Tab-separated table of C-alpha atoms in Angstrom:
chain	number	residue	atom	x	y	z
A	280	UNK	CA	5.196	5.026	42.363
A	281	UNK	CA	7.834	3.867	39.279
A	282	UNK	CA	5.839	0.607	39.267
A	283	UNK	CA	2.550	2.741	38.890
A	284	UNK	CA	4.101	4.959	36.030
A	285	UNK	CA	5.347	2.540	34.083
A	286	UNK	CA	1.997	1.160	34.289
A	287	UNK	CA	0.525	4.480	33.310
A	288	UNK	CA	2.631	4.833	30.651
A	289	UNK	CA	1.655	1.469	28.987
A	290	UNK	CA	-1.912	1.746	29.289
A	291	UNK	CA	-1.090	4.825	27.294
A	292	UNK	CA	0.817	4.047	24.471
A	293	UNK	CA	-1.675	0.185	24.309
A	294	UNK	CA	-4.793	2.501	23.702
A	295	UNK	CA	-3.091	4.907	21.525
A	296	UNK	CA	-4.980	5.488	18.078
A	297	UNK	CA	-3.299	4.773	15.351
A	298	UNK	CA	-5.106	6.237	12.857
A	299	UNK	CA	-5.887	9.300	14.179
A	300	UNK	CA	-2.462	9.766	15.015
A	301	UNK	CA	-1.731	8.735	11.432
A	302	UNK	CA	-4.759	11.431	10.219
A	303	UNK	CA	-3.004	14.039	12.037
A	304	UNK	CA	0.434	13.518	10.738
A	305	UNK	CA	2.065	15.309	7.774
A	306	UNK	CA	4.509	12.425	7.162
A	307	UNK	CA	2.792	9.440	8.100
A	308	UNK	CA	5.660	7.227	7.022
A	309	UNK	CA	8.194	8.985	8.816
A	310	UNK	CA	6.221	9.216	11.785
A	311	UNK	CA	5.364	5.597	11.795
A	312	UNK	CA	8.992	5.213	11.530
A	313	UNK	CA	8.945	7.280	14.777
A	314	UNK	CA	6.374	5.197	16.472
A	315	UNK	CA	7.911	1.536	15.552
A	316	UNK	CA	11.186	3.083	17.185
A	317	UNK	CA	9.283	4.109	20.306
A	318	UNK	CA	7.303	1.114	20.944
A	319	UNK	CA	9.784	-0.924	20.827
A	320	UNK	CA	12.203	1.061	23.068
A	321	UNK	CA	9.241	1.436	25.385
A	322	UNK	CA	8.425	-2.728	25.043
A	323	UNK	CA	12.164	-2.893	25.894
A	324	UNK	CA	12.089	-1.159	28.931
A	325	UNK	CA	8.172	-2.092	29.827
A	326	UNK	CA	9.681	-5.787	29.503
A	327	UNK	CA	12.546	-5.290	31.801
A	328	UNK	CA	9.861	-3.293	34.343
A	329	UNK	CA	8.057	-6.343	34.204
A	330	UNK	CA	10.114	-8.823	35.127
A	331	UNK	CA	11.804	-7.083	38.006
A	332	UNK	CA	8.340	-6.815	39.335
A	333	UNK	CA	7.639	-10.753	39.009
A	334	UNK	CA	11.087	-10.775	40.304
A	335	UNK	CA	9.731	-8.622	43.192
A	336	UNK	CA	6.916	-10.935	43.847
A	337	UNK	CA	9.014	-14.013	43.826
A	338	UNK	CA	11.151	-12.786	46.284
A	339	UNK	CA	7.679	-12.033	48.340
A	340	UNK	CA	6.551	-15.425	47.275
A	341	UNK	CA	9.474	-17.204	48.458
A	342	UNK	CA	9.508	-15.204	52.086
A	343	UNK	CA	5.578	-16.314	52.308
A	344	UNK	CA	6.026	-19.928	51.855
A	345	UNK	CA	9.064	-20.059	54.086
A	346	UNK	CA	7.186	-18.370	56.670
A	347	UNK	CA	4.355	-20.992	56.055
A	348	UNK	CA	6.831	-23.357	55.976
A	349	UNK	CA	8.627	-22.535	59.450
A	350	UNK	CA	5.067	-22.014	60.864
A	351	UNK	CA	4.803	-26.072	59.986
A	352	UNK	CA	7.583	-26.773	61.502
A	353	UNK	CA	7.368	-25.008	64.725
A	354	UNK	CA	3.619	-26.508	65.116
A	355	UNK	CA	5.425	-29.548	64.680
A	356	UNK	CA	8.144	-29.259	67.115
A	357	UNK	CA	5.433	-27.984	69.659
A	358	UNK	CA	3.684	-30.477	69.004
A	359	UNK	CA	6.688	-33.091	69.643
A	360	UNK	CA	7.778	-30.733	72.587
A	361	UNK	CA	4.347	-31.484	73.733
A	362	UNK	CA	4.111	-34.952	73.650
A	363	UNK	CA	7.371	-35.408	75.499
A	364	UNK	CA	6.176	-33.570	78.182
A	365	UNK	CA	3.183	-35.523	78.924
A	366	UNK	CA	5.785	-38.721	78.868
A	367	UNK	CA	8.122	-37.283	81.158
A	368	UNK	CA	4.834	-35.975	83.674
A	369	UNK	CA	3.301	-40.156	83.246
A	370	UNK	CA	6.910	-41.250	84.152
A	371	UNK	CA	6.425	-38.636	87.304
A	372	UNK	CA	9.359	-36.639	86.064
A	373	UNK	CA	7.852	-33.202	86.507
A	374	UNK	CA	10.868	-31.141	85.742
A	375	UNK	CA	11.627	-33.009	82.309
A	376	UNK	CA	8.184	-32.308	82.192
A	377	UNK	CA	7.990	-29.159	82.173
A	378	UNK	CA	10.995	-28.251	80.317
A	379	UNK	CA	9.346	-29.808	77.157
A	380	UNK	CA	5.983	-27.493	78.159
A	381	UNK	CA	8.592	-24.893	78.039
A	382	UNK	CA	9.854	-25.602	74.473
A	383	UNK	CA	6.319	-26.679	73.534
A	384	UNK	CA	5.480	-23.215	74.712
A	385	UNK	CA	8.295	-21.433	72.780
A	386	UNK	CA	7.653	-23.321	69.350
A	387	UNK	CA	4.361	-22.144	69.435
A	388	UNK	CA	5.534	-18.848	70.122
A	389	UNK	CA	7.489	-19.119	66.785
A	390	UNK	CA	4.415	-20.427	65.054
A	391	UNK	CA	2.529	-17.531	65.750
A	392	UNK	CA	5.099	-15.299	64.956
A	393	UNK	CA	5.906	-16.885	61.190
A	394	UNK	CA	2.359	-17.487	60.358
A	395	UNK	CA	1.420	-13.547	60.779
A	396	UNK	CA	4.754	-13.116	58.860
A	397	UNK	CA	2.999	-15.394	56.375
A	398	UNK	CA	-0.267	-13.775	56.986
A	399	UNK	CA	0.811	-9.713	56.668
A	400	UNK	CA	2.689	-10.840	53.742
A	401	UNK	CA	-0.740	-11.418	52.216
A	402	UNK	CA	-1.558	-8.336	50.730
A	403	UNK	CA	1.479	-7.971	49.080
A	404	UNK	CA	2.025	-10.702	47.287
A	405	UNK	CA	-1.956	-10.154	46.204
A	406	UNK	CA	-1.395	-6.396	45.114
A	407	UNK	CA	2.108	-7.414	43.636
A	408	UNK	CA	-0.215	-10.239	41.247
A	409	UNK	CA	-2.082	-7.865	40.281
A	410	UNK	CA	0.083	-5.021	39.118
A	411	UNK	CA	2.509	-8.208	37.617
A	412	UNK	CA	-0.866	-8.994	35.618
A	413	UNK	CA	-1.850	-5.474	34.836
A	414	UNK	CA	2.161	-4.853	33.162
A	415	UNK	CA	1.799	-8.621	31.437
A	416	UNK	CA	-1.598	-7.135	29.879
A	417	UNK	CA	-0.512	-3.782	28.879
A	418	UNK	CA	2.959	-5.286	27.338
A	419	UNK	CA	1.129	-7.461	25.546
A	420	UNK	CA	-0.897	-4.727	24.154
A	421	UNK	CA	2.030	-2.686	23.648
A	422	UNK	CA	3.352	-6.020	21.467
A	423	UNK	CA	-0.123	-6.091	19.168
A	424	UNK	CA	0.173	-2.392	18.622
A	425	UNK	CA	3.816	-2.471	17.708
A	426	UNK	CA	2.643	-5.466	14.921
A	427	UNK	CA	0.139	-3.460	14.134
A	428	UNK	CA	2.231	-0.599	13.588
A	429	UNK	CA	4.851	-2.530	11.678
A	430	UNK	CA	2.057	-3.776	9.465
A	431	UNK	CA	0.705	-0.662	9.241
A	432	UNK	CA	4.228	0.961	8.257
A	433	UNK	CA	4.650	-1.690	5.649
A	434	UNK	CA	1.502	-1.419	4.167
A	435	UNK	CA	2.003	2.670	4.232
A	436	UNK	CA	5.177	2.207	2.662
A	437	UNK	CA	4.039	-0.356	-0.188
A	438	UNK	CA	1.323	1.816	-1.162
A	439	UNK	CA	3.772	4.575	-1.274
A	440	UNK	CA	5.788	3.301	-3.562
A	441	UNK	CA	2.858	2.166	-6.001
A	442	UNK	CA	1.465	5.644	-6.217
A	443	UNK	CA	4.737	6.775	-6.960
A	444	UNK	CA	4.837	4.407	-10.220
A	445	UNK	CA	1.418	4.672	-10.654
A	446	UNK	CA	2.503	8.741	-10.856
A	447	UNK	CA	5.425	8.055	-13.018
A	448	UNK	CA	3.184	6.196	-15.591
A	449	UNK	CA	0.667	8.611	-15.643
A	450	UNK	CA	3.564	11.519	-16.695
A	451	UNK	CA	4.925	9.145	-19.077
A	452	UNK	CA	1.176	8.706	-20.864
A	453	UNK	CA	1.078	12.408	-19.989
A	454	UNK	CA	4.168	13.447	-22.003
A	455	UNK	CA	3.030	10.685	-24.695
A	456	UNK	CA	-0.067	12.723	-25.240
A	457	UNK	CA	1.768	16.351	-25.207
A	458	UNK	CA	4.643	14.614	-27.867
A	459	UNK	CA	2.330	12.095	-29.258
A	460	UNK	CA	3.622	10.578	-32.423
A	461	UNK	CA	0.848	9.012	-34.187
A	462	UNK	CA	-0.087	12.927	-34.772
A	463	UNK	CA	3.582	13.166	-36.622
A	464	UNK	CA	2.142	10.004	-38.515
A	465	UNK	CA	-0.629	11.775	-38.719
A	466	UNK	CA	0.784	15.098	-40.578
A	467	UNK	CA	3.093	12.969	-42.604
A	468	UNK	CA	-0.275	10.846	-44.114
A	469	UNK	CA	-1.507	14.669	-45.193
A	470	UNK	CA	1.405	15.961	-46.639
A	471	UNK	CA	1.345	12.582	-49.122
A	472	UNK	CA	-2.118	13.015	-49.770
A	473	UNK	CA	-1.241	16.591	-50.451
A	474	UNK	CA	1.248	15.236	-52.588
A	475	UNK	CA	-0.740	12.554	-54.508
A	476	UNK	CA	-3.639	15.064	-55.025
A	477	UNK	CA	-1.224	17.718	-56.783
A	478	UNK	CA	0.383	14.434	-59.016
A	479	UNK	CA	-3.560	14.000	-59.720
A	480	UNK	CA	-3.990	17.438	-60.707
A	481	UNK	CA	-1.264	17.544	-63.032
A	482	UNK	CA	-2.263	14.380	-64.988
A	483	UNK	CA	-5.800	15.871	-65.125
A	484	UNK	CA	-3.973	19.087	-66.922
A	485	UNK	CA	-1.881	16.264	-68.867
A	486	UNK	CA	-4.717	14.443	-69.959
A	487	UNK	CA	-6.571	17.730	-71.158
A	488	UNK	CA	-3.817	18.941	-73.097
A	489	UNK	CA	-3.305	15.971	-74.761
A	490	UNK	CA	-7.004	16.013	-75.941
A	491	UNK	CA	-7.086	19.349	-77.223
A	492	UNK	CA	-4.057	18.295	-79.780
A	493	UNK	CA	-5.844	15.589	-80.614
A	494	UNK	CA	-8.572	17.406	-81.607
A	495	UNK	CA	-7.217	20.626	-82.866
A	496	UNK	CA	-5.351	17.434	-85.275
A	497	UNK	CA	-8.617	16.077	-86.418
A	498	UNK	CA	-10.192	19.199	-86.901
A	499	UNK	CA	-6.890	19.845	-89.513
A	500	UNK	CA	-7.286	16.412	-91.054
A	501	UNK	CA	-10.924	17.189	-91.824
A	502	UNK	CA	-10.254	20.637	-93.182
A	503	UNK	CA	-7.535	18.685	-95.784
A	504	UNK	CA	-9.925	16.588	-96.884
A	505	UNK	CA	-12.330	18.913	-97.810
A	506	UNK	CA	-10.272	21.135	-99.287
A	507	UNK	CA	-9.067	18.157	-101.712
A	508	UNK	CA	-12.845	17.286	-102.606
A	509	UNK	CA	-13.196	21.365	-103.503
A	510	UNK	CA	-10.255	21.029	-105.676
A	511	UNK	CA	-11.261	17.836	-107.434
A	512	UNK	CA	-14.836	18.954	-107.768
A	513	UNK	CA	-13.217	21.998	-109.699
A	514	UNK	CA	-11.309	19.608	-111.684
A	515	UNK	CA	-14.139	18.026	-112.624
A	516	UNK	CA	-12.704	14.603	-111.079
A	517	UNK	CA	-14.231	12.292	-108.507
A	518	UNK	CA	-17.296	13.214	-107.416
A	519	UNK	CA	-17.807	13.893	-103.608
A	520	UNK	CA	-18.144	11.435	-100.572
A	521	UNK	CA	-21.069	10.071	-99.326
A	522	UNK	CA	-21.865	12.063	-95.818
A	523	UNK	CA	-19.082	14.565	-97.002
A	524	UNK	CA	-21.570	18.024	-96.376
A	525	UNK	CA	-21.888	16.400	-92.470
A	526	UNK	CA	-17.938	16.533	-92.189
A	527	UNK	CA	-19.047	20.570	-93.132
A	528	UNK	CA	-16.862	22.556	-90.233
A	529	UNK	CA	-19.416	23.993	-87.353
A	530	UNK	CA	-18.043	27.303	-88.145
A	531	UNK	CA	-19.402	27.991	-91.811
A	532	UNK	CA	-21.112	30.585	-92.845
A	533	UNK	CA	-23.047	29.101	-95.724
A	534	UNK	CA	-26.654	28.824	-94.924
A	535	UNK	CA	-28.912	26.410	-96.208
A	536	UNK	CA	-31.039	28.621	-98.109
A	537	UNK	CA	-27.856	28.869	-100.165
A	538	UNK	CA	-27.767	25.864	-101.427
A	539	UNK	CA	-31.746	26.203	-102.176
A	540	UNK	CA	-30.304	29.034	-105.142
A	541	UNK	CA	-28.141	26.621	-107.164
């Protein structure tokens, strides 16, 4: 009965499925955890199951070929029991004779009775084999899944931690992107351009200024002349410049017909 549970048991946990197990799990680390510490507990005492049952069958083993080997040597000793017998009866010593028939008769009794020893022993050792074969099967099962766990558990826990720098990258870019400062760049760039457009403006105004002085000065300088070519041509002194009536201002009133009357 123990031998058949512990059998049960690792034909159980050897065609357990990890995945599924794995699917079902909320932690699947921790429960892998859970599952490396059980397998090998369970390997530990599978493994110690094990070899008291090959212990078991050695013991069986052992009684089977001494039983074999007694039935030998009682055939044997009948046999040499036997011969002596048929000596002592050609001699014509019946009663030596028949006290080695007698032993003859007795070894063979002991023959018989180790080689059904030997031969009900049989059975046992065969069913013994095969449940010894059966636990060496289902431990080493038990051994591939617990590797396969392990490597399973390692893989879990190296993917783990890569998604959990791949996740603290992605907040960092995240947090770059909320507090990025190429748009601080950005509004800096705009308030000098801002800046370099008003510095623009004001020159323009500047330059405008400027002009109309210039202007408003030649305008003046043109009036003086004119003024002194009036007064001389009162005087009666130089006469006037050639192109003089062009340098006229735009705003006089004279009209051409005017000049028609003189």
């Amino acid at each position: 009965m123990v031998k058949q549970s512990i059998f049960g048991r690792i034909a159980q946990l050897a065609k357990a499925n990890i995945n599924s197990l794995l699917d079902n799990a909320e932690d699947p680390q921790k429960m892998l955890d859970q599952m490396v510490r059980d397998y090998t507990n369970n390997i530990a005492e599978a493994e110690s199951a094990v070899a008291q049952t090959i212990g078991n069958l050695r013991m069986l083993e052992d009684d089977y070929n001494e039983d074999v080997k007694n039935a030998r040597d009682w055939g044997n000793k009948a046999l040499a029991a036997s011969r002596k017998a048929d000596e002592y009866r050609a001699s014509g010593n019946v009663s030596d004779a028949e006290k080695f028939d007698n032993l003859a008769k007795v070894a063979l009794q002991r023959q018989m009775s180790a080689e059904n020893e030997a031969k009900g022993a049989e059975p046992a050792i065969a069913s013994q084999r095969e449940v010894v074969d059966k636990l060496k099967t289902g431990l080493d099962q038990m051994k591939g899944k617990l590797n396969q766990l392990t490597s399973k558990r390692n893989e879990l826990v190296a993917r783990s931690k890569t998604a959990a720098a791949q996740s603290q990258v992605h907040d960092a870019i995240k947090s770059i992107d909320i507090m990025d400062p190429t748009s601080e760049v950005g509004r800096f760039e705009e308030k000098i351009r801002r800046e370099e457009a008003r510095v623009r403006g004001q020159q323009e105004l500047t330059e405008s200024s400027l002009d109309a002085q210039f202007n408003q000065l030649e305008d003046l300088g043109e009036q003086t002349e004119i003024e002194a070519r009036l007064a001389a041509l009162k005087s009666g002194g130089a006469k006037p410049a050639l192109g003089a009536a062009s340098a006229a201002p735009s705003e006089s009133t004279v009209e051409e017909a005017d000049f028609d009357k003189l």
